[in-house]
mmCIF file with all atom_site columns, C-alpha atoms in Angstrom:
data_model
loop_
_atom_site.group_PDB
_atom_site.id
_atom_site.type_symbol
_atom_site.label_atom_id
_atom_site.label_alt_id
_atom_site.label_comp_id
_atom_site.label_asym_id
_atom_site.label_entity_id
_atom_site.label_seq_id
_atom_site.pdbx_PDB_ins_code
_atom_site.Cartn_x
_atom_site.Cartn_y
_atom_site.Cartn_z
_atom_site.occupancy
_atom_site.B_iso_or_equiv
_atom_site.pdbx_formal_charge
_atom_site.auth_seq_id
_atom_site.auth_comp_id
_atom_site.auth_asym_id
_atom_site.auth_atom_id
_atom_site.pdbx_PDB_model_num
ATOM 1   C CA . MET A 1 1   ? -0.118  0.124   -0.027  1.00 75.00 ? 1   MET A CA 1
ATOM 2   C CA . LEU A 1 2   ? 1.475   3.634   -0.752  1.00 84.00 ? 2   LEU A CA 1
ATOM 3   C CA . THR A 1 3   ? 1.794   6.015   1.733   1.00 87.00 ? 3   THR A CA 1
ATOM 4   C CA . VAL A 1 4   ? 0.284   9.367   1.537   1.00 84.00 ? 4   VAL A CA 1
ATOM 5   C CA . GLY A 1 5   ? 3.259   10.830  0.423   1.00 84.00 ? 5   GLY A CA 1
ATOM 6   C CA . GLU A 1 6   ? 4.051   8.334   -2.178  1.00 89.00 ? 6   GLU A CA 1
ATOM 7   C CA . ILE A 1 7   ? 0.320   9.135   -3.172  1.00 88.00 ? 7   ILE A CA 1
ATOM 8   C CA . LEU A 1 8   ? 0.294   12.715  -3.449  1.00 89.00 ? 8   LEU A CA 1
ATOM 9   C CA . ILE A 1 9   ? 3.661   12.829  -5.246  1.00 91.00 ? 9   ILE A CA 1
ATOM 10  C CA . LYS A 1 10  ? 2.245   10.898  -7.719  1.00 90.00 ? 10  LYS A CA 1
ATOM 11  C CA . ALA A 1 11  ? -1.084  12.976  -8.154  1.00 88.00 ? 11  ALA A CA 1
ATOM 12  C CA . ARG A 1 12  ? 1.085   16.109  -8.464  1.00 89.00 ? 12  ARG A CA 1
ATOM 13  C CA . SER A 1 13  ? 3.435   14.293  -10.943 1.00 90.00 ? 13  SER A CA 1
ATOM 14  C CA . GLU A 1 14  ? 0.744   13.377  -13.475 1.00 90.00 ? 14  GLU A CA 1
ATOM 15  C CA . LYS A 1 15  ? -0.857  16.743  -13.002 1.00 87.00 ? 15  LYS A CA 1
ATOM 16  C CA . LYS A 1 16  ? 2.339   18.200  -13.783 1.00 90.00 ? 16  LYS A CA 1
ATOM 17  C CA . LEU A 1 17  ? 2.332   20.627  -10.819 1.00 89.00 ? 17  LEU A CA 1
ATOM 18  C CA . SER A 1 18  ? 5.507   22.014  -8.919  1.00 91.00 ? 18  SER A CA 1
ATOM 19  C CA . LEU A 1 19  ? 5.019   23.094  -5.439  1.00 90.00 ? 19  LEU A CA 1
ATOM 20  C CA . GLU A 1 20  ? 5.578   26.625  -6.069  1.00 93.00 ? 20  GLU A CA 1
ATOM 21  C CA . GLU A 1 21  ? 2.584   26.855  -7.884  1.00 91.00 ? 21  GLU A CA 1
ATOM 22  C CA . ILE A 1 22  ? 0.573   24.758  -5.571  1.00 89.00 ? 22  ILE A CA 1
ATOM 23  C CA . GLU A 1 23  ? 2.003   27.124  -2.770  1.00 91.00 ? 23  GLU A CA 1
ATOM 24  C CA . LYS A 1 24  ? -0.005  30.193  -4.500  1.00 91.00 ? 24  LYS A CA 1
ATOM 25  C CA . LYS A 1 25  ? -3.071  28.362  -5.464  1.00 90.00 ? 25  LYS A CA 1
ATOM 26  C CA . ILE A 1 26  ? -4.140  26.832  -1.846  1.00 90.00 ? 26  ILE A CA 1
ATOM 27  C CA . ARG A 1 27  ? -1.702  28.818  0.179   1.00 90.00 ? 27  ARG A CA 1
ATOM 28  C CA . ILE A 1 28  ? 0.142   26.233  2.160   1.00 90.00 ? 28  ILE A CA 1
ATOM 29  C CA . ARG A 1 29  ? 3.441   27.017  2.612   1.00 91.00 ? 29  ARG A CA 1
ATOM 30  C CA . LYS A 1 30  ? 6.123   25.110  0.483   1.00 90.00 ? 30  LYS A CA 1
ATOM 31  C CA . LYS A 1 31  ? 8.428   23.443  3.503   1.00 92.00 ? 31  LYS A CA 1
ATOM 32  C CA . PHE A 1 32  ? 4.834   21.856  4.813   1.00 90.00 ? 32  PHE A CA 1
ATOM 33  C CA . LEU A 1 33  ? 3.883   20.515  1.097   1.00 90.00 ? 33  LEU A CA 1
ATOM 34  C CA . ILE A 1 34  ? 7.638   18.735  1.132   1.00 91.00 ? 34  ILE A CA 1
ATOM 35  C CA . ALA A 1 35  ? 6.524   17.799  4.700   1.00 88.00 ? 35  ALA A CA 1
ATOM 36  C CA . LEU A 1 36  ? 3.326   16.269  3.676   1.00 87.00 ? 36  LEU A CA 1
ATOM 37  C CA . GLU A 1 37  ? 5.091   14.526  0.713   1.00 88.00 ? 37  GLU A CA 1
ATOM 38  C CA . ASP A 1 38  ? 7.923   13.261  2.739   1.00 89.00 ? 38  ASP A CA 1
ATOM 39  C CA . ASN A 1 39  ? 5.613   11.818  5.295   1.00 84.00 ? 39  ASN A CA 1
ATOM 40  C CA . ASP A 1 40  ? 8.043   13.869  8.053   1.00 84.00 ? 40  ASP A CA 1
ATOM 41  C CA . TRP A 1 41  ? 5.277   14.518  10.646  1.00 78.00 ? 41  TRP A CA 1
ATOM 42  C CA . ASP A 1 42  ? 7.852   16.108  12.918  1.00 83.00 ? 42  ASP A CA 1
ATOM 43  C CA . ARG A 1 43  ? 8.039   19.275  10.634  1.00 86.00 ? 43  ARG A CA 1
ATOM 44  C CA . LEU A 1 44  ? 4.287   20.007  10.487  1.00 85.00 ? 44  LEU A CA 1
ATOM 45  C CA . PRO A 1 45  ? 2.366   21.799  12.885  1.00 83.00 ? 45  PRO A CA 1
ATOM 46  C CA . SER A 1 46  ? -0.183  20.139  15.399  1.00 81.00 ? 46  SER A CA 1
ATOM 47  C CA . LEU A 1 47  ? -2.577  17.063  14.440  1.00 82.00 ? 47  LEU A CA 1
ATOM 48  C CA . PRO A 1 48  ? -5.311  19.513  13.595  1.00 85.00 ? 48  PRO A CA 1
ATOM 49  C CA . TYR A 1 49  ? -3.150  21.532  10.833  1.00 84.00 ? 49  TYR A CA 1
ATOM 50  C CA . ILE A 1 50  ? -1.945  17.927  9.326   1.00 86.00 ? 50  ILE A CA 1
ATOM 51  C CA . LYS A 1 51  ? -5.265  16.719  8.753   1.00 86.00 ? 51  LYS A CA 1
ATOM 52  C CA . GLY A 1 52  ? -6.102  20.563  7.463   1.00 89.00 ? 52  GLY A CA 1
ATOM 53  C CA . PHE A 1 53  ? -3.214  20.816  5.052   1.00 90.00 ? 53  PHE A CA 1
ATOM 54  C CA . LEU A 1 54  ? -3.818  16.773  3.801   1.00 87.00 ? 54  LEU A CA 1
ATOM 55  C CA . LYS A 1 55  ? -7.570  17.296  3.203   1.00 90.00 ? 55  LYS A CA 1
ATOM 56  C CA . ASN A 1 56  ? -6.710  20.582  1.113   1.00 91.00 ? 56  ASN A CA 1
ATOM 57  C CA . TYR A 1 57  ? -3.831  19.116  -0.757  1.00 88.00 ? 57  TYR A CA 1
ATOM 58  C CA . SER A 1 58  ? -5.737  16.060  -1.189  1.00 89.00 ? 58  SER A CA 1
ATOM 59  C CA . SER A 1 59  ? -8.388  18.207  -2.956  1.00 91.00 ? 59  SER A CA 1
ATOM 60  C CA . PHE A 1 60  ? -6.189  20.063  -4.834  1.00 91.00 ? 60  PHE A CA 1
ATOM 61  C CA . LEU A 1 61  ? -4.940  17.501  -6.744  1.00 89.00 ? 61  LEU A CA 1
ATOM 62  C CA . GLY A 1 62  ? -8.421  15.575  -7.166  1.00 90.00 ? 62  GLY A CA 1
ATOM 63  C CA . LEU A 1 63  ? -7.811  12.926  -4.642  1.00 90.00 ? 63  LEU A CA 1
ATOM 64  C CA . LYS A 1 64  ? -10.777 11.725  -2.206  1.00 89.00 ? 64  LYS A CA 1
ATOM 65  C CA . SER A 1 65  ? -10.031 13.642  1.198   1.00 86.00 ? 65  SER A CA 1
ATOM 66  C CA . GLU A 1 66  ? -11.742 11.156  2.943   1.00 89.00 ? 66  GLU A CA 1
ATOM 67  C CA . GLU A 1 67  ? -9.641  8.362   1.962   1.00 87.00 ? 67  GLU A CA 1
ATOM 68  C CA . MET A 1 68  ? -6.566  10.246  2.289   1.00 86.00 ? 68  MET A CA 1
ATOM 69  C CA . ILE A 1 69  ? -7.185  11.221  6.276   1.00 86.00 ? 69  ILE A CA 1
ATOM 70  C CA . ALA A 1 70  ? -8.108  7.091   6.328   1.00 85.00 ? 70  ALA A CA 1
ATOM 71  C CA . ILE A 1 71  ? -4.715  6.289   4.764   1.00 84.00 ? 71  ILE A CA 1
ATOM 72  C CA . PHE A 1 72  ? -3.018  8.717   7.413   1.00 85.00 ? 72  PHE A CA 1
ATOM 73  C CA . ARG A 1 73  ? -4.715  7.472   10.272  1.00 83.00 ? 73  ARG A CA 1
ATOM 74  C CA . ARG A 1 74  ? -3.649  3.610   9.583   1.00 82.00 ? 74  ARG A CA 1
ATOM 75  C CA . GLN A 1 75  ? -0.419  4.719   8.788   1.00 77.00 ? 75  GLN A CA 1
ATOM 76  C CA . PHE A 1 76  ? 0.272   6.225   11.821  1.00 69.00 ? 76  PHE A CA 1
ATOM 77  C CA . THR A 1 77  ? -0.640  6.014   15.760  1.00 58.00 ? 77  THR A CA 1
ATOM 78  C CA . LEU A 1 78  ? -2.260  8.662   17.402  1.00 46.00 ? 78  LEU A CA 1
ATOM 79  C CA . LYS A 1 79  ? -1.793  9.265   21.381  1.00 39.00 ? 79  LYS A CA 1
ATOM 80  C CA . GLU A 1 80  ? -4.351  10.209  23.712  1.00 38.00 ? 80  GLU A CA 1
ATOM 81  C CA . LYS A 1 81  ? -3.067  13.816  23.792  1.00 37.00 ? 81  LYS A CA 1
ATOM 82  C CA . SER A 1 82  ? -3.224  14.365  20.524  1.00 45.00 ? 82  SER A CA 1
ATOM 83  C CA . ASP A 1 83  ? 0.751   13.529  19.902  1.00 49.00 ? 83  ASP A CA 1
ATOM 84  C CA . LEU A 1 84  ? 1.862   12.150  16.828  1.00 49.00 ? 84  LEU A CA 1
ATOM 85  C CA . LEU A 1 85  ? 3.989   9.082   16.833  1.00 46.00 ? 85  LEU A CA 1
ATOM 86  C CA . PRO A 1 86  ? 5.078   7.387   13.276  1.00 47.00 ? 86  PRO A CA 1
ATOM 87  C CA . SER A 1 87  ? 4.199   3.390   13.984  1.00 45.00 ? 87  SER A CA 1
ATOM 88  C CA . GLY A 1 88  ? 7.502   1.548   14.706  1.00 43.00 ? 88  GLY A CA 1
ATOM 89  C CA . VAL A 1 89  ? 8.528   4.704   16.606  1.00 41.00 ? 89  VAL A CA 1
ATOM 90  C CA . THR A 1 90  ? 6.086   3.717   19.279  1.00 44.00 ? 90  THR A CA 1
ATOM 91  C CA . LYS A 1 91  ? 7.160   0.946   21.810  1.00 46.00 ? 91  LYS A CA 1
ATOM 92  C CA . PRO A 1 92  ? 5.004   -1.273  23.607  1.00 46.00 ? 92  PRO A CA 1
ATOM 93  C CA . LEU A 1 93  ? 5.119   -0.548  27.281  1.00 44.00 ? 93  LEU A CA 1
ATOM 94  C CA . ASN A 1 94  ? 5.965   -4.734  27.633  1.00 50.00 ? 94  ASN A CA 1
ATOM 95  C CA . GLU A 1 95  ? 8.899   -4.126  25.066  1.00 50.00 ? 95  GLU A CA 1
ATOM 96  C CA . PRO A 1 96  ? 12.518  -5.324  26.807  1.00 56.00 ? 96  PRO A CA 1
ATOM 97  C CA . PHE A 1 97  ? 14.524  -2.631  27.490  1.00 54.00 ? 97  PHE A CA 1
ATOM 98  C CA . ILE A 1 98  ? 17.194  -4.499  26.624  1.00 61.00 ? 98  ILE A CA 1
ATOM 99  C CA . ARG A 1 99  ? 17.231  -6.130  23.064  1.00 63.00 ? 99  ARG A CA 1
ATOM 100 C CA . PHE A 1 100 ? 19.855  -9.143  22.373  1.00 64.00 ? 100 PHE A CA 1
ATOM 101 C CA . THR A 1 101 ? 21.186  -8.663  18.733  1.00 76.00 ? 101 THR A CA 1
ATOM 102 C CA . PRO A 1 102 ? 25.040  -10.817 17.969  1.00 78.00 ? 102 PRO A CA 1
ATOM 103 C CA . GLN A 1 103 ? 26.104  -7.520  18.979  1.00 79.00 ? 103 GLN A CA 1
ATOM 104 C CA . THR A 1 104 ? 25.283  -6.810  22.189  1.00 81.00 ? 104 THR A CA 1
ATOM 105 C CA . ILE A 1 105 ? 25.962  -10.210 23.196  1.00 85.00 ? 105 ILE A CA 1
ATOM 106 C CA . VAL A 1 106 ? 29.578  -10.224 21.493  1.00 84.00 ? 106 VAL A CA 1
ATOM 107 C CA . PHE A 1 107 ? 29.750  -7.061  24.036  1.00 86.00 ? 107 PHE A CA 1
ATOM 108 C CA . THR A 1 108 ? 28.324  -8.693  26.841  1.00 86.00 ? 108 THR A CA 1
ATOM 109 C CA . VAL A 1 109 ? 30.543  -11.410 26.551  1.00 88.00 ? 109 VAL A CA 1
ATOM 110 C CA . PHE A 1 110 ? 33.505  -8.946  26.297  1.00 88.00 ? 110 PHE A CA 1
ATOM 111 C CA . VAL A 1 111 ? 32.776  -7.363  29.047  1.00 90.00 ? 111 VAL A CA 1
ATOM 112 C CA . SER A 1 112 ? 32.039  -9.995  31.235  1.00 91.00 ? 112 SER A CA 1
ATOM 113 C CA . PHE A 1 113 ? 36.330  -12.431 30.284  1.00 90.00 ? 113 PHE A CA 1
ATOM 114 C CA . ALA A 1 114 ? 37.120  -8.670  31.010  1.00 90.00 ? 114 ALA A CA 1
ATOM 115 C CA . ILE A 1 115 ? 35.558  -8.195  34.411  1.00 93.00 ? 115 ILE A CA 1
ATOM 116 C CA . ILE A 1 116 ? 36.545  -12.038 35.000  1.00 93.00 ? 116 ILE A CA 1
ATOM 117 C CA . PHE A 1 117 ? 40.032  -11.321 33.948  1.00 89.00 ? 117 PHE A CA 1
ATOM 118 C CA . PHE A 1 118 ? 40.994  -7.970  36.035  1.00 87.00 ? 118 PHE A CA 1
ATOM 119 C CA . SER A 1 119 ? 39.261  -9.968  39.119  1.00 89.00 ? 119 SER A CA 1
ATOM 120 C CA . TYR A 1 120 ? 41.688  -12.182 38.216  1.00 86.00 ? 120 TYR A CA 1
ATOM 121 C CA . LEU A 1 121 ? 44.821  -10.152 38.395  1.00 83.00 ? 121 LEU A CA 1
ATOM 122 C CA . PHE A 1 122 ? 43.257  -7.950  41.383  1.00 81.00 ? 122 PHE A CA 1
ATOM 123 C CA . MET A 1 123 ? 42.756  -11.068 43.556  1.00 80.00 ? 123 MET A CA 1
ATOM 124 C CA . GLN A 1 124 ? 46.884  -11.683 42.896  1.00 72.00 ? 124 GLN A CA 1
ATOM 125 C CA . TYR A 1 125 ? 47.419  -8.401  43.325  1.00 71.00 ? 125 TYR A CA 1
ATOM 126 C CA . ARG A 1 126 ? 45.992  -8.866  46.954  1.00 67.00 ? 126 ARG A CA 1
ATOM 127 C CA . THR A 1 127 ? 47.538  -12.299 47.495  1.00 65.00 ? 127 THR A CA 1
ATOM 128 C CA . ILE A 1 128 ? 51.123  -10.342 46.755  1.00 66.00 ? 128 ILE A CA 1
ATOM 129 C CA . THR A 1 129 ? 51.260  -7.872  48.546  1.00 64.00 ? 129 THR A CA 1
ATOM 130 C CA . ASN A 1 130 ? 48.526  -8.799  51.624  1.00 77.00 ? 130 ASN A CA 1
ATOM 131 C CA . ALA A 1 131 ? 49.866  -10.399 54.498  1.00 82.00 ? 131 ALA A CA 1
ATOM 132 C CA . PRO A 1 132 ? 48.530  -13.973 54.859  1.00 85.00 ? 132 PRO A CA 1
ATOM 133 C CA . ASN A 1 133 ? 45.502  -14.605 56.674  1.00 88.00 ? 133 ASN A CA 1
ATOM 134 C CA . LEU A 1 134 ? 46.134  -16.008 60.394  1.00 90.00 ? 134 LEU A CA 1
ATOM 135 C CA . GLN A 1 135 ? 43.617  -17.271 63.054  1.00 91.00 ? 135 GLN A CA 1
ATOM 136 C CA . ILE A 1 136 ? 44.656  -18.700 66.364  1.00 92.00 ? 136 ILE A CA 1
ATOM 137 C CA . GLU A 1 137 ? 42.641  -21.573 67.785  1.00 92.00 ? 137 GLU A CA 1
ATOM 138 C CA . LYS A 1 138 ? 44.578  -22.070 70.958  1.00 90.00 ? 138 LYS A CA 1
ATOM 139 C CA . PRO A 1 139 ? 45.171  -21.164 73.147  1.00 92.00 ? 139 PRO A CA 1
ATOM 140 C CA . LEU A 1 140 ? 43.523  -17.875 74.641  1.00 91.00 ? 140 LEU A CA 1
ATOM 141 C CA . GLU A 1 141 ? 44.867  -14.408 75.454  1.00 90.00 ? 141 GLU A CA 1
ATOM 142 C CA . GLY A 1 142 ? 45.022  -14.556 79.270  1.00 89.00 ? 142 GLY A CA 1
ATOM 143 C CA . GLU A 1 143 ? 44.047  -18.156 79.307  1.00 90.00 ? 143 GLU A CA 1
ATOM 144 C CA . ILE A 1 144 ? 45.338  -20.250 82.560  1.00 93.00 ? 144 ILE A CA 1
ATOM 145 C CA . ILE A 1 145 ? 46.680  -23.817 81.624  1.00 91.00 ? 145 ILE A CA 1
ATOM 146 C CA . TYR A 1 146 ? 47.056  -26.203 84.368  1.00 91.00 ? 146 TYR A CA 1
ATOM 147 C CA . SER A 1 147 ? 49.944  -28.066 82.056  1.00 90.00 ? 147 SER A CA 1
ATOM 148 C CA . GLU A 1 148 ? 53.628  -27.602 80.591  1.00 90.00 ? 148 GLU A CA 1
ATOM 149 C CA . ASN A 1 149 ? 52.362  -29.147 77.833  1.00 91.00 ? 149 ASN A CA 1
ATOM 150 C CA . VAL A 1 150 ? 50.412  -26.451 75.591  1.00 93.00 ? 150 VAL A CA 1
ATOM 151 C CA . THR A 1 151 ? 48.685  -26.944 72.485  1.00 93.00 ? 151 THR A CA 1
ATOM 152 C CA . VAL A 1 152 ? 48.814  -23.984 69.849  1.00 94.00 ? 152 VAL A CA 1
ATOM 153 C CA . SER A 1 153 ? 46.418  -24.469 67.021  1.00 93.00 ? 153 SER A CA 1
ATOM 154 C CA . GLY A 1 154 ? 45.164  -22.402 64.046  1.00 92.00 ? 154 GLY A CA 1
ATOM 155 C CA . LYS A 1 155 ? 44.443  -21.726 60.416  1.00 93.00 ? 155 LYS A CA 1
ATOM 156 C CA . THR A 1 156 ? 46.360  -19.796 58.231  1.00 92.00 ? 156 THR A CA 1
ATOM 157 C CA . ASP A 1 157 ? 46.948  -19.681 53.765  1.00 90.00 ? 157 ASP A CA 1
ATOM 158 C CA . PRO A 1 158 ? 47.770  -23.352 52.450  1.00 90.00 ? 158 PRO A CA 1
ATOM 159 C CA . ASP A 1 159 ? 51.356  -22.126 50.961  1.00 88.00 ? 159 ASP A CA 1
ATOM 160 C CA . ALA A 1 160 ? 52.517  -19.954 53.631  1.00 90.00 ? 160 ALA A CA 1
ATOM 161 C CA . VAL A 1 161 ? 55.032  -21.008 56.326  1.00 92.00 ? 161 VAL A CA 1
ATOM 162 C CA . VAL A 1 162 ? 53.932  -20.912 60.090  1.00 93.00 ? 162 VAL A CA 1
ATOM 163 C CA . SER A 1 163 ? 56.530  -20.791 63.254  1.00 93.00 ? 163 SER A CA 1
ATOM 164 C CA . VAL A 1 164 ? 55.828  -21.132 66.926  1.00 93.00 ? 164 VAL A CA 1
ATOM 165 C CA . ASN A 1 165 ? 58.331  -19.370 69.099  1.00 92.00 ? 165 ASN A CA 1
ATOM 166 C CA . ASN A 1 166 ? 60.613  -19.410 66.064  1.00 91.00 ? 166 ASN A CA 1
ATOM 167 C CA . GLN A 1 167 ? 59.956  -22.889 65.412  1.00 92.00 ? 167 GLN A CA 1
ATOM 168 C CA . LYS A 1 168 ? 58.331  -24.176 62.153  1.00 93.00 ? 168 LYS A CA 1
ATOM 169 C CA . ILE A 1 169 ? 55.555  -26.619 62.222  1.00 91.00 ? 169 ILE A CA 1
ATOM 170 C CA . VAL A 1 170 ? 53.806  -28.613 59.574  1.00 90.00 ? 170 VAL A CA 1
ATOM 171 C CA . LEU A 1 171 ? 50.705  -27.360 57.645  1.00 91.00 ? 171 LEU A CA 1
ATOM 172 C CA . SER A 1 172 ? 47.924  -29.502 56.475  1.00 90.00 ? 172 SER A CA 1
ATOM 173 C CA . GLU A 1 173 ? 46.584  -29.203 53.061  1.00 90.00 ? 173 GLU A CA 1
ATOM 174 C CA . THR A 1 174 ? 44.039  -26.201 53.821  1.00 91.00 ? 174 THR A CA 1
ATOM 175 C CA . GLY A 1 175 ? 46.472  -24.444 55.642  1.00 91.00 ? 175 GLY A CA 1
ATOM 176 C CA . GLU A 1 176 ? 45.447  -25.913 59.581  1.00 93.00 ? 176 GLU A CA 1
ATOM 177 C CA . PHE A 1 177 ? 48.078  -26.800 61.775  1.00 93.00 ? 177 PHE A CA 1
ATOM 178 C CA . SER A 1 178 ? 48.485  -27.888 65.977  1.00 93.00 ? 178 SER A CA 1
ATOM 179 C CA . THR A 1 179 ? 51.524  -28.504 67.467  1.00 92.00 ? 179 THR A CA 1
ATOM 180 C CA . ASN A 1 180 ? 52.148  -29.248 70.918  1.00 93.00 ? 180 ASN A CA 1
ATOM 181 C CA . ILE A 1 181 ? 55.115  -26.912 73.243  1.00 92.00 ? 181 ILE A CA 1
ATOM 182 C CA . THR A 1 182 ? 56.212  -27.219 76.675  1.00 92.00 ? 182 THR A CA 1
ATOM 183 C CA . LEU A 1 183 ? 56.634  -23.950 79.257  1.00 91.00 ? 183 LEU A CA 1
ATOM 184 C CA . PRO A 1 184 ? 57.789  -23.273 82.529  1.00 92.00 ? 184 PRO A CA 1
ATOM 185 C CA . PRO A 1 185 ? 55.277  -22.151 84.972  1.00 92.00 ? 185 PRO A CA 1
ATOM 186 C CA . GLY A 1 186 ? 54.379  -18.430 85.067  1.00 92.00 ? 186 GLY A CA 1
ATOM 187 C CA . ILE A 1 187 ? 53.259  -16.259 82.305  1.00 93.00 ? 187 ILE A CA 1
ATOM 188 C CA . ASN A 1 188 ? 54.768  -16.831 79.356  1.00 92.00 ? 188 ASN A CA 1
ATOM 189 C CA . THR A 1 189 ? 54.350  -15.354 75.616  1.00 94.00 ? 189 THR A CA 1
ATOM 190 C CA . ILE A 1 190 ? 53.797  -17.264 72.616  1.00 92.00 ? 190 ILE A CA 1
ATOM 191 C CA . ILE A 1 191 ? 53.979  -15.343 68.779  1.00 94.00 ? 191 ILE A CA 1
ATOM 192 C CA . ILE A 1 192 ? 53.020  -17.557 66.022  1.00 92.00 ? 192 ILE A CA 1
ATOM 193 C CA . GLU A 1 193 ? 54.101  -15.999 62.899  1.00 93.00 ? 193 GLU A CA 1
ATOM 194 C CA . SER A 1 194 ? 52.662  -17.016 59.335  1.00 93.00 ? 194 SER A CA 1
ATOM 195 C CA . THR A 1 195 ? 54.940  -16.073 56.398  1.00 90.00 ? 195 THR A CA 1
ATOM 196 C CA . SER A 1 196 ? 53.962  -15.690 52.912  1.00 87.00 ? 196 SER A CA 1
ATOM 197 C CA . LYS A 1 197 ? 55.635  -16.991 49.863  1.00 82.00 ? 197 LYS A CA 1
ATOM 198 C CA . ASN A 1 198 ? 56.396  -13.768 49.116  1.00 82.00 ? 198 ASN A CA 1
ATOM 199 C CA . SER A 1 199 ? 57.769  -13.008 52.291  1.00 84.00 ? 199 SER A CA 1
ATOM 200 C CA . LYS A 1 200 ? 54.780  -10.793 54.121  1.00 87.00 ? 200 LYS A CA 1
ATOM 201 C CA . LYS A 1 201 ? 54.391  -11.638 57.080  1.00 88.00 ? 201 LYS A CA 1
ATOM 202 C CA . LYS A 1 202 ? 51.635  -11.854 60.310  1.00 90.00 ? 202 LYS A CA 1
ATOM 203 C CA . SER A 1 203 ? 52.062  -12.216 63.471  1.00 90.00 ? 203 SER A CA 1
ATOM 204 C CA . VAL A 1 204 ? 49.701  -13.191 66.715  1.00 92.00 ? 204 VAL A CA 1
ATOM 205 C CA . THR A 1 205 ? 50.998  -13.167 70.544  1.00 93.00 ? 205 THR A CA 1
ATOM 206 C CA . ARG A 1 206 ? 49.276  -14.800 72.992  1.00 93.00 ? 206 ARG A CA 1
ATOM 207 C CA . ASN A 1 207 ? 50.181  -14.378 76.805  1.00 94.00 ? 207 ASN A CA 1
ATOM 208 C CA . ILE A 1 208 ? 49.604  -17.468 78.783  1.00 92.00 ? 208 ILE A CA 1
ATOM 209 C CA . GLN A 1 209 ? 49.983  -18.415 82.057  1.00 93.00 ? 209 GLN A CA 1
ATOM 210 C CA . ILE A 1 210 ? 51.251  -21.715 83.373  1.00 91.00 ? 210 ILE A CA 1
ATOM 211 C CA . GLN A 1 211 ? 50.265  -22.730 86.559  1.00 89.00 ? 211 GLN A CA 1
ATOM 212 C CA . ASN A 1 212 ? 50.973  -26.317 88.639  1.00 78.00 ? 212 ASN A CA 1
ATOM 213 C CA . ASN A 1 213 ? 47.986  -28.567 88.904  1.00 66.00 ? 213 ASN A CA 1
ATOM 214 C CA . GLN A 1 214 ? 49.019  -28.938 92.723  1.00 58.00 ? 214 GLN A CA 1
#
């Protein structure tokens, strides 16, 4: 089906009339006639003016103005407040906010890989620059222990090296450790130190009291 503009152009060409001639005859400015033929409603005034221009122009060319108005209405969608929007420009309320096209899919995949890559670099950087994690479960700070044999246990990074009072101890695959040390009666200080493979250190000090059980 021909558009409003195509019908107008065809009728004007058959009558061999120029836009300048029609402008003088029906007193509609040339720029508005061009807009009608181009179906460019944004360059026209409000809806009543568009209908009036179209009716006069159609009648002058020997076209049935009522049929032209009907074609115009089918071609375009009218909003409640008489705003005019071309069909195809108006968006349904349930239209997805994002349209998935090959370009958007490629872009999404690229961004996802970039995020993963830079997250990995950030985690590696933190691993290199941060001291290892070190959690001590036993003994507690200020704890009174009624035995000279004291259990020291906790958890650190699996690839770290742990020492208790400068004595290295063995870690499990998950970074857990436990060892027994002998301390004399009285107040004692236990220093637990964890050293990462990049020589970053973290230490925890426990002050405990060894009391003879008499």
